[in-house]
Structure formats: C-alpha cells, structure tokens
C-alpha cells in the first residue's frame, strides 16, 4: 500500500519487487496484493512504489523486507 498525493492528481502508482513489476493501481488507497513465494531465498528484498502525476512527474518510495525461511534459513535439523 502506498499513500500518494499531488496538486494535479495522481495518475497511477506502480509497484515492484526489485526489478519485477507486480502491479499498478489508479485509485486510492493505492495497493496491490503480493505473496512472497514459498521457495524465495533467505535475503533482503526491496519493494518500491512509483507514483506518477498527470504531468508525468514521479516520486519513488522503497521498503526493504528480510525473508527468513524455515529453520531461520539454516539446514533442517537432524531428527533425534
């Protein structure tokens, strides 16, 4: 979800997971649904929201999320 405002009006907000586009929204509240894949590697991922107004001006906001998988990203423990 992104909060965006502009004196000329927001045309759209484009959401990305790193370089991968995940969706656009043209009406407030600006948001898209996204689920991190179950097989995603343990690492930091950067999500961004790029707001564009009717004149083509843009503003970007980012958020970093750390993905932590099973066993805190370590190997599966051996059974006792």
PDB file of N, CA, C and O in Angstrom:
ATOM      1  N   UNK A   1       0.847  -1.178   0.000  1.00  0.00           N
ATOM      2  CA  UNK A   1       0.000   0.000   0.000  1.00  0.00           C
ATOM      3  C   UNK A   1       0.893   1.241   0.000  1.00  0.00           C
ATOM      4  O   UNK A   1       1.905   1.266   0.688  1.00  0.00           O
ATOM      5  N   UNK A   2       0.503   2.235  -0.780  1.00  0.00           N
ATOM      6  CA  UNK A   2       1.248   3.494  -0.835  1.00  0.00           C
ATOM      7  C   UNK A   2       0.279   4.652  -0.662  1.00  0.00           C
ATOM      8  O   UNK A   2      -0.839   4.615  -1.164  1.00  0.00           O
ATOM      9  N   UNK A   3       0.730   5.669   0.034  1.00  0.00           N
ATOM     10  CA  UNK A   3      -0.029   6.903   0.165  1.00  0.00           C
ATOM     11  C   UNK A   3       0.597   7.913  -0.781  1.00  0.00           C
ATOM     12  O   UNK A   3       1.793   8.181  -0.694  1.00  0.00           O
ATOM     13  N   UNK A   4      -0.178   8.417  -1.710  1.00  0.00           N
ATOM     14  CA  UNK A   4       0.343   9.368  -2.692  1.00  0.00           C
ATOM     15  C   UNK A   4      -0.649  10.503  -2.877  1.00  0.00           C
ATOM     16  O   UNK A   4      -1.855  10.292  -2.849  1.00  0.00           O
ATOM     17  N   UNK A   5      -0.124  11.695  -3.062  1.00  0.00           N
ATOM     18  CA  UNK A   5      -0.972  12.847  -3.306  1.00  0.00           C
ATOM     19  C   UNK A   5      -0.235  13.848  -4.187  1.00  0.00           C
ATOM     20  O   UNK A   5       0.996  13.861  -4.218  1.00  0.00           O
ATOM     21  N   UNK A   6      -0.978  14.667  -4.910  1.00  0.00           N
ATOM     22  CA  UNK A   6      -0.378  15.635  -5.820  1.00  0.00           C
ATOM     23  C   UNK A   6      -1.394  16.728  -6.096  1.00  0.00           C
ATOM     24  O   UNK A   6      -2.598  16.474  -6.130  1.00  0.00           O
ATOM     25  N   UNK A   7      -0.905  17.947  -6.318  1.00  0.00           N
ATOM     26  CA  UNK A   7      -1.829  19.049  -6.588  1.00  0.00           C
ATOM     27  C   UNK A   7      -2.534  18.902  -7.935  1.00  0.00           C
ATOM     28  O   UNK A   7      -3.587  19.486  -8.154  1.00  0.00           O
ATOM     29  N   UNK A   8      -1.976  18.115  -8.868  1.00  0.00           N
ATOM     30  CA  UNK A   8      -2.627  17.857 -10.150  1.00  0.00           C
ATOM     31  C   UNK A   8      -3.327  16.511 -10.183  1.00  0.00           C
ATOM     32  O   UNK A   8      -3.977  16.173 -11.149  1.00  0.00           O
ATOM     33  N   UNK A   9      -3.167  15.713  -9.146  1.00  0.00           N
ATOM     34  CA  UNK A   9      -3.788  14.402  -9.078  1.00  0.00           C
ATOM     35  C   UNK A   9      -2.826  13.293  -9.460  1.00  0.00           C
ATOM     36  O   UNK A   9      -1.999  13.443 -10.357  1.00  0.00           O
ATOM     37  N   UNK A  10      -2.919  12.182  -8.767  1.00  0.00           N
ATOM     38  CA  UNK A  10      -2.075  11.021  -9.039  1.00  0.00           C
ATOM     39  C   UNK A  10      -2.702  10.222 -10.167  1.00  0.00           C
ATOM     40  O   UNK A  10      -3.882   9.877 -10.119  1.00  0.00           O
ATOM     41  N   UNK A  11      -1.905   9.944 -11.186  1.00  0.00           N
ATOM     42  CA  UNK A  11      -2.371   9.164 -12.335  1.00  0.00           C
ATOM     43  C   UNK A  11      -2.339   7.666 -12.020  1.00  0.00           C
ATOM     44  O   UNK A  11      -3.270   6.945 -12.324  1.00  0.00           O
ATOM     45  N   UNK A  12      -1.230   7.216 -11.404  1.00  0.00           N
ATOM     46  CA  UNK A  12      -1.109   5.805 -11.038  1.00  0.00           C
ATOM     47  C   UNK A  12       0.054   5.626 -10.095  1.00  0.00           C
ATOM     48  O   UNK A  12       0.943   6.472  -9.994  1.00  0.00           O
ATOM     49  N   UNK A  13       0.042   4.486  -9.403  1.00  0.00           N
ATOM     50  CA  UNK A  13       1.168   4.057  -8.589  1.00  0.00           C
ATOM     51  C   UNK A  13       1.561   2.676  -9.090  1.00  0.00           C
ATOM     52  O   UNK A  13       0.717   1.776  -9.177  1.00  0.00           O
ATOM     53  N   UNK A  14       2.833   2.522  -9.465  1.00  0.00           N
ATOM     54  CA  UNK A  14       3.359   1.252  -9.966  1.00  0.00           C
ATOM     55  C   UNK A  14       4.182   0.598  -8.858  1.00  0.00           C
ATOM     56  O   UNK A  14       5.054   1.235  -8.261  1.00  0.00           O
ATOM     57  N   UNK A  15       3.881  -0.670  -8.587  1.00  0.00           N
ATOM     58  CA  UNK A  15       4.560  -1.415  -7.526  1.00  0.00           C
ATOM     59  C   UNK A  15       5.519  -2.432  -8.135  1.00  0.00           C
ATOM     60  O   UNK A  15       5.195  -3.069  -9.141  1.00  0.00           O
ATOM     61  N   UNK A  16       6.707  -2.586  -7.487  1.00  0.00           N
ATOM     62  CA  UNK A  16       7.725  -3.509  -7.984  1.00  0.00           C
ATOM     63  C   UNK A  16       8.326  -4.295  -6.822  1.00  0.00           C
ATOM     64  O   UNK A  16       8.423  -3.786  -5.707  1.00  0.00           O
ATOM     65  N   UNK A  17       8.756  -5.497  -7.136  1.00  0.00           N
ATOM     66  CA  UNK A  17       9.563  -6.331  -6.243  1.00  0.00           C
ATOM     67  C   UNK A  17      10.930  -6.388  -6.903  1.00  0.00           C
ATOM     68  O   UNK A  17      11.127  -7.122  -7.868  1.00  0.00           O
ATOM     69  N   UNK A  18      11.868  -5.558  -6.450  1.00  0.00           N
ATOM     70  CA  UNK A  18      13.145  -5.424  -7.145  1.00  0.00           C
ATOM     71  C   UNK A  18      12.884  -4.864  -8.527  1.00  0.00           C
ATOM     72  O   UNK A  18      12.225  -3.838  -8.686  1.00  0.00           O
ATOM     73  N   UNK A  19      13.331  -5.564  -9.563  1.00  0.00           N
ATOM     74  CA  UNK A  19      13.117  -5.115 -10.940  1.00  0.00           C
ATOM     75  C   UNK A  19      11.817  -5.644 -11.532  1.00  0.00           C
ATOM     76  O   UNK A  19      11.411  -5.242 -12.618  1.00  0.00           O
ATOM     77  N   UNK A  20      11.133  -6.537 -10.816  1.00  0.00           N
ATOM     78  CA  UNK A  20       9.927  -7.193 -11.331  1.00  0.00           C
ATOM     79  C   UNK A  20       8.669  -6.384 -11.000  1.00  0.00           C
ATOM     80  O   UNK A  20       8.396  -6.087  -9.835  1.00  0.00           O
ATOM     81  N   UNK A  21       7.908  -6.029 -12.026  1.00  0.00           N
ATOM     82  CA  UNK A  21       6.634  -5.334 -11.830  1.00  0.00           C
ATOM     83  C   UNK A  21       5.640  -6.289 -11.187  1.00  0.00           C
ATOM     84  O   UNK A  21       5.529  -7.445 -11.597  1.00  0.00           O
ATOM     85  N   UNK A  22       4.923  -5.789 -10.174  1.00  0.00           N
ATOM     86  CA  UNK A  22       3.907  -6.634  -9.534  1.00  0.00           C
ATOM     87  C   UNK A  22       2.508  -6.054  -9.658  1.00  0.00           C
ATOM     88  O   UNK A  22       1.545  -6.723  -9.326  1.00  0.00           O
ATOM     89  N   UNK A  23       2.381  -4.824 -10.149  1.00  0.00           N
ATOM     90  CA  UNK A  23       1.044  -4.290 -10.391  1.00  0.00           C
ATOM     91  C   UNK A  23       0.976  -2.782 -10.326  1.00  0.00           C
ATOM     92  O   UNK A  23       1.911  -2.123  -9.878  1.00  0.00           O
ATOM     93  N   UNK A  24      -0.145  -2.248 -10.794  1.00  0.00           N
ATOM     94  CA  UNK A  24      -0.427  -0.816 -10.789  1.00  0.00           C
ATOM     95  C   UNK A  24      -1.787  -0.591 -10.154  1.00  0.00           C
ATOM     96  O   UNK A  24      -2.652  -1.460 -10.205  1.00  0.00           O
ATOM     97  N   UNK A  25      -1.958   0.588  -9.584  1.00  0.00           N
ATOM     98  CA  UNK A  25      -3.268   0.974  -9.070  1.00  0.00           C
ATOM     99  C   UNK A  25      -3.492   2.438  -9.425  1.00  0.00           C
ATOM    100  O   UNK A  25      -2.570   3.256  -9.329  1.00  0.00           O
ATOM    101  N   UNK A  26      -4.716   2.752  -9.866  1.00  0.00           N
ATOM    102  CA  UNK A  26      -5.034   4.114 -10.285  1.00  0.00           C
ATOM    103  C   UNK A  26      -6.010   4.828  -9.360  1.00  0.00           C
ATOM    104  O   UNK A  26      -6.386   5.963  -9.635  1.00  0.00           O
ATOM    105  N   UNK A  27      -6.432   4.162  -8.286  1.00  0.00           N
ATOM    106  CA  UNK A  27      -7.365   4.786  -7.351  1.00  0.00           C
ATOM    107  C   UNK A  27      -6.896   4.588  -5.917  1.00  0.00           C
ATOM    108  O   UNK A  27      -6.395   3.513  -5.562  1.00  0.00           O
ATOM    109  N   UNK A  28      -7.069   5.619  -5.080  1.00  0.00           N
ATOM    110  CA  UNK A  28      -6.685   5.465  -3.680  1.00  0.00           C
ATOM    111  C   UNK A  28      -7.673   4.575  -2.941  1.00  0.00           C
ATOM    112  O   UNK A  28      -8.839   4.535  -3.341  1.00  0.00           O
ATOM    113  N   UNK A  29      -7.258   3.867  -1.930  1.00  0.00           N
ATOM    114  CA  UNK A  29      -5.872   3.753  -1.483  1.00  0.00           C
ATOM    115  C   UNK A  29      -5.084   2.882  -2.467  1.00  0.00           C
ATOM    116  O   UNK A  29      -5.572   1.831  -2.897  1.00  0.00           O
ATOM    117  N   UNK A  30      -3.902   3.318  -2.834  1.00  0.00           N
ATOM    118  CA  UNK A  30      -3.092   2.638  -3.849  1.00  0.00           C
ATOM    119  C   UNK A  30      -2.462   1.390  -3.236  1.00  0.00           C
ATOM    120  O   UNK A  30      -1.700   1.476  -2.272  1.00  0.00           O
ATOM    121  N   UNK A  31      -2.798   0.221  -3.805  1.00  0.00           N
ATOM    122  CA  UNK A  31      -2.259  -1.021  -3.257  1.00  0.00           C
ATOM    123  C   UNK A  31      -2.350  -2.148  -4.279  1.00  0.00           C
ATOM    124  O   UNK A  31      -3.113  -2.058  -5.244  1.00  0.00           O
ATOM    125  N   UNK A  32      -1.547  -3.158  -4.061  1.00  0.00           N
ATOM    126  CA  UNK A  32      -1.609  -4.398  -4.825  1.00  0.00           C
ATOM    127  C   UNK A  32      -1.386  -5.548  -3.850  1.00  0.00           C
ATOM    128  O   UNK A  32      -0.795  -5.361  -2.782  1.00  0.00           O
ATOM    129  N   UNK A  33      -1.870  -6.717  -4.218  1.00  0.00           N
ATOM    130  CA  UNK A  33      -1.640  -7.921  -3.425  1.00  0.00           C
ATOM    131  C   UNK A  33      -0.389  -8.613  -3.937  1.00  0.00           C
ATOM    132  O   UNK A  33      -0.189  -8.711  -5.150  1.00  0.00           O
ATOM    133  N   UNK A  34       0.449  -9.103  -3.028  1.00  0.00           N
ATOM    134  CA  UNK A  34       1.653  -9.832  -3.412  1.00  0.00           C
ATOM    135  C   UNK A  34       1.989 -10.817  -2.308  1.00  0.00           C
ATOM    136  O   UNK A  34       1.948 -10.473  -1.128  1.00  0.00           O
ATOM    137  N   UNK A  35       2.317 -12.041  -2.709  1.00  0.00           N
ATOM    138  CA  UNK A  35       2.744 -13.063  -1.757  1.00  0.00           C
ATOM    139  C   UNK A  35       4.167 -13.465  -2.109  1.00  0.00           C
ATOM    140  O   UNK A  35       4.456 -13.798  -3.268  1.00  0.00           O
ATOM    141  N   UNK A  36       5.042 -13.409  -1.118  1.00  0.00           N
ATOM    142  CA  UNK A  36       6.411 -13.850  -1.340  1.00  0.00           C
ATOM    143  C   UNK A  36       6.375 -15.358  -1.558  1.00  0.00           C
ATOM    144  O   UNK A  36       5.762 -16.087  -0.770  1.00  0.00           O
ATOM    145  N   UNK A  37       6.990 -15.849  -2.639  1.00  0.00           N
ATOM    146  CA  UNK A  37       6.947 -17.286  -2.929  1.00  0.00           C
ATOM    147  C   UNK A  37       7.527 -18.122  -1.792  1.00  0.00           C
ATOM    148  O   UNK A  37       8.477 -17.702  -1.122  1.00  0.00           O
ATOM    149  N   UNK A  38       6.967 -19.296  -1.583  1.00  0.00           N
ATOM    150  CA  UNK A  38       7.429 -20.184  -0.520  1.00  0.00           C
ATOM    151  C   UNK A  38       8.886 -20.591  -0.714  1.00  0.00           C
ATOM    152  O   UNK A  38       9.592 -20.860   0.256  1.00  0.00           O
ATOM    153  N   UNK A  39       9.352 -20.633  -1.959  1.00  0.00           N
ATOM    154  CA  UNK A  39      10.732 -21.042  -2.216  1.00  0.00           C
ATOM    155  C   UNK A  39      11.676 -19.849  -2.373  1.00  0.00           C
ATOM    156  O   UNK A  39      12.795 -19.990  -2.870  1.00  0.00           O
ATOM    157  N   UNK A  40      11.252 -18.681  -1.915  1.00  0.00           N
ATOM    158  CA  UNK A  40      12.102 -17.489  -2.019  1.00  0.00           C
ATOM    159  C   UNK A  40      13.351 -17.685  -1.169  1.00  0.00           C
ATOM    160  O   UNK A  40      13.284 -18.208  -0.054  1.00  0.00           O
ATOM    161  N   UNK A  41      14.503 -17.287  -1.683  1.00  0.00           N
ATOM    162  CA  UNK A  41      15.731 -17.428  -0.905  1.00  0.00           C
ATOM    163  C   UNK A  41      15.738 -16.487   0.302  1.00  0.00           C
ATOM    164  O   UNK A  41      15.096 -15.433   0.281  1.00  0.00           O
ATOM    165  N   UNK A  42      16.459 -16.890   1.328  1.00  0.00           N
ATOM    166  CA  UNK A  42      16.630 -16.038   2.501  1.00  0.00           C
ATOM    167  C   UNK A  42      17.505 -14.862   2.097  1.00  0.00           C
ATOM    168  O   UNK A  42      18.673 -15.050   1.743  1.00  0.00           O
ATOM    169  N   UNK A  43      16.940 -13.684   2.096  1.00  0.00           N
ATOM    170  CA  UNK A  43      17.670 -12.489   1.686  1.00  0.00           C
ATOM    171  C   UNK A  43      16.774 -11.278   1.872  1.00  0.00           C
ATOM    172  O   UNK A  43      15.574 -11.410   2.123  1.00  0.00           O
ATOM    173  N   UNK A  44      17.365 -10.110   1.706  1.00  0.00           N
ATOM    174  CA  UNK A  44      16.592  -8.870   1.728  1.00  0.00           C
ATOM    175  C   UNK A  44      15.978  -8.656   0.349  1.00  0.00           C
ATOM    176  O   UNK A  44      16.608  -8.932  -0.669  1.00  0.00           O
ATOM    177  N   UNK A  45      14.734  -8.207   0.323  1.00  0.00           N
ATOM    178  CA  UNK A  45      14.036  -7.862  -0.925  1.00  0.00           C
ATOM    179  C   UNK A  45      13.616  -6.411  -0.812  1.00  0.00           C
ATOM    180  O   UNK A  45      13.159  -5.971   0.235  1.00  0.00           O
ATOM    181  N   UNK A  46      13.759  -5.680  -1.904  1.00  0.00           N
ATOM    182  CA  UNK A  46      13.362  -4.274  -1.913  1.00  0.00           C
ATOM    183  C   UNK A  46      12.103  -4.114  -2.754  1.00  0.00           C
ATOM    184  O   UNK A  46      12.084  -4.479  -3.924  1.00  0.00           O
ATOM    185  N   UNK A  47      11.072  -3.590  -2.131  1.00  0.00           N
ATOM    186  CA  UNK A  47       9.811  -3.297  -2.802  1.00  0.00           C
ATOM    187  C   UNK A  47       9.755  -1.789  -3.018  1.00  0.00           C
ATOM    188  O   UNK A  47      10.254  -1.011  -2.199  1.00  0.00           O
ATOM    189  N   UNK A  48       9.148  -1.374  -4.136  1.00  0.00           N
ATOM    190  CA  UNK A  48       9.049   0.056  -4.407  1.00  0.00           C
ATOM    191  C   UNK A  48       7.667   0.416  -4.924  1.00  0.00           C
ATOM    192  O   UNK A  48       6.946  -0.422  -5.468  1.00  0.00           O
ATOM    193  N   UNK A  49       7.333   1.683  -4.718  1.00  0.00           N
ATOM    194  CA  UNK A  49       6.084   2.252  -5.240  1.00  0.00           C
ATOM    195  C   UNK A  49       6.464   3.548  -5.944  1.00  0.00           C
ATOM    196  O   UNK A  49       7.077   4.433  -5.338  1.00  0.00           O
ATOM    197  N   UNK A  50       6.145   3.634  -7.217  1.00  0.00           N
ATOM    198  CA  UNK A  50       6.449   4.813  -8.019  1.00  0.00           C
ATOM    199  C   UNK A  50       5.136   5.506  -8.361  1.00  0.00           C
ATOM    200  O   UNK A  50       4.314   4.966  -9.103  1.00  0.00           O
ATOM    201  N   UNK A  51       4.945   6.683  -7.786  1.00  0.00           N
ATOM    202  CA  UNK A  51       3.736   7.464  -8.060  1.00  0.00           C
ATOM    203  C   UNK A  51       4.007   8.403  -9.228  1.00  0.00           C
ATOM    204  O   UNK A  51       5.071   9.011  -9.306  1.00  0.00           O
ATOM    205  N   UNK A  52       3.034   8.516 -10.128  1.00  0.00           N
ATOM    206  CA  UNK A  52       3.155   9.400 -11.289  1.00  0.00           C
ATOM    207  C   UNK A  52       1.924  10.298 -11.344  1.00  0.00           C
ATOM    208  O   UNK A  52       0.800   9.822 -11.188  1.00  0.00           O
ATOM    209  N   UNK A  53       2.159  11.593 -11.577  1.00  0.00           N
ATOM    210  CA  UNK A  53       1.020  12.500 -11.686  1.00  0.00           C
ATOM    211  C   UNK A  53       0.636  12.704 -13.152  1.00  0.00           C
ATOM    212  O   UNK A  53       1.267  12.150 -14.051  1.00  0.00           O
ATOM    213  N   UNK A  54      -0.388  13.494 -13.382  1.00  0.00           N
ATOM    214  CA  UNK A  54      -0.902  13.681 -14.738  1.00  0.00           C
ATOM    215  C   UNK A  54       0.061  14.451 -15.644  1.00  0.00           C
ATOM    216  O   UNK A  54      -0.106  14.452 -16.856  1.00  0.00           O
ATOM    217  N   UNK A  55       1.098  15.084 -15.071  1.00  0.00           N
ATOM    218  CA  UNK A  55       2.103  15.789 -15.866  1.00  0.00           C
ATOM    219  C   UNK A  55       3.342  14.931 -16.134  1.00  0.00           C
ATOM    220  O   UNK A  55       4.290  15.388 -16.762  1.00  0.00           O
ATOM    221  N   UNK A  56       3.344  13.693 -15.615  1.00  0.00           N
ATOM    222  CA  UNK A  56       4.481  12.798 -15.808  1.00  0.00           C
ATOM    223  C   UNK A  56       5.547  12.905 -14.739  1.00  0.00           C
ATOM    224  O   UNK A  56       6.568  12.232 -14.812  1.00  0.00           O
ATOM    225  N   UNK A  57       5.333  13.739 -13.727  1.00  0.00           N
ATOM    226  CA  UNK A  57       6.282  13.830 -12.620  1.00  0.00           C
ATOM    227  C   UNK A  57       6.124  12.597 -11.747  1.00  0.00           C
ATOM    228  O   UNK A  57       5.022  12.074 -11.587  1.00  0.00           O
ATOM    229  N   UNK A  58       7.242  12.139 -11.172  1.00  0.00           N
ATOM    230  CA  UNK A  58       7.207  10.917 -10.379  1.00  0.00           C
ATOM    231  C   UNK A  58       7.859  11.114  -9.018  1.00  0.00           C
ATOM    232  O   UNK A  58       8.667  12.019  -8.820  1.00  0.00           O
ATOM    233  N   UNK A  59       7.499  10.233  -8.101  1.00  0.00           N
ATOM    234  CA  UNK A  59       8.125  10.144  -6.780  1.00  0.00           C
ATOM    235  C   UNK A  59       8.194   8.669  -6.424  1.00  0.00           C
ATOM    236  O   UNK A  59       7.248   7.917  -6.691  1.00  0.00           O
ATOM    237  N   UNK A  60       9.310   8.260  -5.833  1.00  0.00           N
ATOM    238  CA  UNK A  60       9.550   6.850  -5.527  1.00  0.00           C
ATOM    239  C   UNK A  60       9.733   6.659  -4.036  1.00  0.00           C
ATOM    240  O   UNK A  60      10.397   7.461  -3.367  1.00  0.00           O
ATOM    241  N   UNK A  61       9.147   5.594  -3.522  1.00  0.00           N
ATOM    242  CA  UNK A  61       9.361   5.184  -2.133  1.00  0.00           C
ATOM    243  C   UNK A  61       9.720   3.705  -2.143  1.00  0.00           C
ATOM    244  O   UNK A  61       9.216   2.948  -2.980  1.00  0.00           O
ATOM    245  N   UNK A  62      10.613   3.301  -1.226  1.00  0.00           N
ATOM    246  CA  UNK A  62      11.023   1.900  -1.153  1.00  0.00           C
ATOM    247  C   UNK A  62      10.902   1.388   0.272  1.00  0.00           C
ATOM    248  O   UNK A  62      10.898   2.159   1.234  1.00  0.00           O
ATOM    249  N   UNK A  63      10.801   0.073   0.370  1.00  0.00           N
ATOM    250  CA  UNK A  63      10.802  -0.611   1.665  1.00  0.00           C
ATOM    251  C   UNK A  63      11.551  -1.921   1.486  1.00  0.00           C
ATOM    252  O   UNK A  63      11.378  -2.611   0.487  1.00  0.00           O
ATOM    253  N   UNK A  64      12.392  -2.249   2.456  1.00  0.00           N
ATOM    254  CA  UNK A  64      13.149  -3.490   2.411  1.00  0.00           C
ATOM    255  C   UNK A  64      12.547  -4.481   3.398  1.00  0.00           C
ATOM    256  O   UNK A  64      12.250  -4.123   4.538  1.00  0.00           O
ATOM    257  N   UNK A  65      12.367  -5.714   2.924  1.00  0.00           N
ATOM    258  CA  UNK A  65      11.817  -6.790   3.742  1.00  0.00           C
ATOM    259  C   UNK A  65      12.840  -7.917   3.748  1.00  0.00           C
ATOM    260  O   UNK A  65      13.357  -8.295   2.695  1.00  0.00           O
ATOM    261  N   UNK A  66      13.150  -8.455   4.934  1.00  0.00           N
ATOM    262  CA  UNK A  66      14.075  -9.578   5.020  1.00  0.00           C
ATOM    263  C   UNK A  66      13.278 -10.868   5.060  1.00  0.00           C
ATOM    264  O   UNK A  66      12.421 -11.049   5.933  1.00  0.00           O
ATOM    265  N   UNK A  67      13.529 -11.745   4.098  1.00  0.00           N
ATOM    266  CA  UNK A  67      12.850 -13.039   4.019  1.00  0.00           C
ATOM    267  C   UNK A  67      13.633 -14.031   4.880  1.00  0.00           C
ATOM    268  O   UNK A  67      14.839 -14.188   4.703  1.00  0.00           O
ATOM    269  N   UNK A  68      12.934 -14.667   5.807  1.00  0.00           N
ATOM    270  CA  UNK A  68      13.543 -15.684   6.656  1.00  0.00           C
ATOM    271  C   UNK A  68      12.723 -16.954   6.479  1.00  0.00           C
ATOM    272  O   UNK A  68      11.532 -16.970   6.758  1.00  0.00           O
ATOM    273  N   UNK A  69      13.369 -17.992   5.990  1.00  0.00           N
ATOM    274  CA  UNK A  69      12.685 -19.249   5.719  1.00  0.00           C
ATOM    275  C   UNK A  69      12.674 -20.168   6.918  1.00  0.00           C
ATOM    276  O   UNK A  69      13.029 -19.777   8.035  1.00  0.00           O
ATOM    277  N   UNK A  70      12.295 -21.416   6.661  1.00  0.00           N
ATOM    278  CA  UNK A  70      12.264 -22.402   7.748  1.00  0.00           C
ATOM    279  C   UNK A  70      13.627 -22.545   8.415  1.00  0.00           C
ATOM    280  O   UNK A  70      14.668 -22.369   7.775  1.00  0.00           O
ATOM    281  N   UNK A  71      13.618 -22.833   9.689  1.00  0.00           N
ATOM    282  CA  UNK A  71      14.835 -23.072  10.476  1.00  0.00           C
ATOM    283  C   UNK A  71      15.770 -21.857  10.456  1.00  0.00           C
ATOM    284  O   UNK A  71      16.992 -22.001  10.496  1.00  0.00           O
ATOM    285  N   UNK A  72      15.190 -20.662  10.378  1.00  0.00           N
ATOM    286  CA  UNK A  72      15.964 -19.418  10.333  1.00  0.00           C
ATOM    287  C   UNK A  72      17.019 -19.446   9.232  1.00  0.00           C
ATOM    288  O   UNK A  72      18.140 -18.995   9.407  1.00  0.00           O
ATOM    289  N   UNK A  73      16.656 -20.043   8.107  1.00  0.00           N
ATOM    290  CA  UNK A  73      17.490 -20.104   6.896  1.00  0.00           C
ATOM    291  C   UNK A  73      18.681 -21.048   7.039  1.00  0.00           C
ATOM    292  O   UNK A  73      19.590 -21.048   6.226  1.00  0.00           O
ATOM    293  N   UNK A  74      18.693 -21.854   8.077  1.00  0.00           N
ATOM    294  CA  UNK A  74      19.756 -22.842   8.245  1.00  0.00           C
ATOM    295  C   UNK A  74      19.307 -24.190   7.727  1.00  0.00           C
ATOM    296  O   UNK A  74      18.187 -24.358   7.241  1.00  0.00           O
ATOM    297  N   UNK A  75      20.185 -25.185   7.833  1.00  0.00           N
ATOM    298  CA  UNK A  75      19.802 -26.525   7.378  1.00  0.00           C
ATOM    299  C   UNK A  75      18.739 -27.140   8.288  1.00  0.00           C
ATOM    300  O   UNK A  75      18.616 -26.779   9.473  1.00  0.00           O
ATOM    301  N   UNK A  76      17.993 -28.059   7.732  1.00  0.00           N
ATOM    302  CA  UNK A  76      16.972 -28.757   8.507  1.00  0.00           C
ATOM    303  C   UNK A  76      17.655 -29.570   9.600  1.00  0.00           C
ATOM    304  O   UNK A  76      18.631 -30.279   9.324  1.00  0.00           O
ATOM    305  N   UNK A  77      17.176 -29.451  10.851  1.00  0.00           N
ATOM    306  CA  UNK A  77      17.828 -30.203  11.928  1.00  0.00           C
ATOM    307  C   UNK A  77      17.648 -31.705  11.741  1.00  0.00           C
ATOM    308  O   UNK A  77      16.635 -32.173  11.211  1.00  0.00           O
ATOM    309  N   UNK A  78      18.658 -32.445  12.170  1.00  0.00           N
ATOM    310  CA  UNK A  78      18.590 -33.911  12.137  1.00  0.00           C
ATOM    311  C   UNK A  78      17.625 -34.395  13.208  1.00  0.00           C
ATOM    312  O   UNK A  78      17.571 -33.825  14.300  1.00  0.00           O
ATOM    313  N   UNK A  79      16.854 -35.451  12.896  1.00  0.00           N
ATOM    314  CA  UNK A  79      15.949 -35.983  13.933  1.00  0.00           C
ATOM    315  C   UNK A  79      16.759 -36.591  15.090  1.00  0.00           C
ATOM    316  O   UNK A  79      17.855 -37.093  14.851  1.00  0.00           O
ATOM    317  N   UNK A  80      16.201 -36.524  16.305  1.00  0.00           N
ATOM    318  CA  UNK A  80      16.926 -37.072  17.470  1.00  0.00           C
ATOM    319  C   UNK A  80      17.084 -38.567  17.416  1.00  0.00           C
ATOM    320  O   UNK A  80      16.475 -39.308  16.769  1.00  0.00           O
TER     321      UNK A  80
END
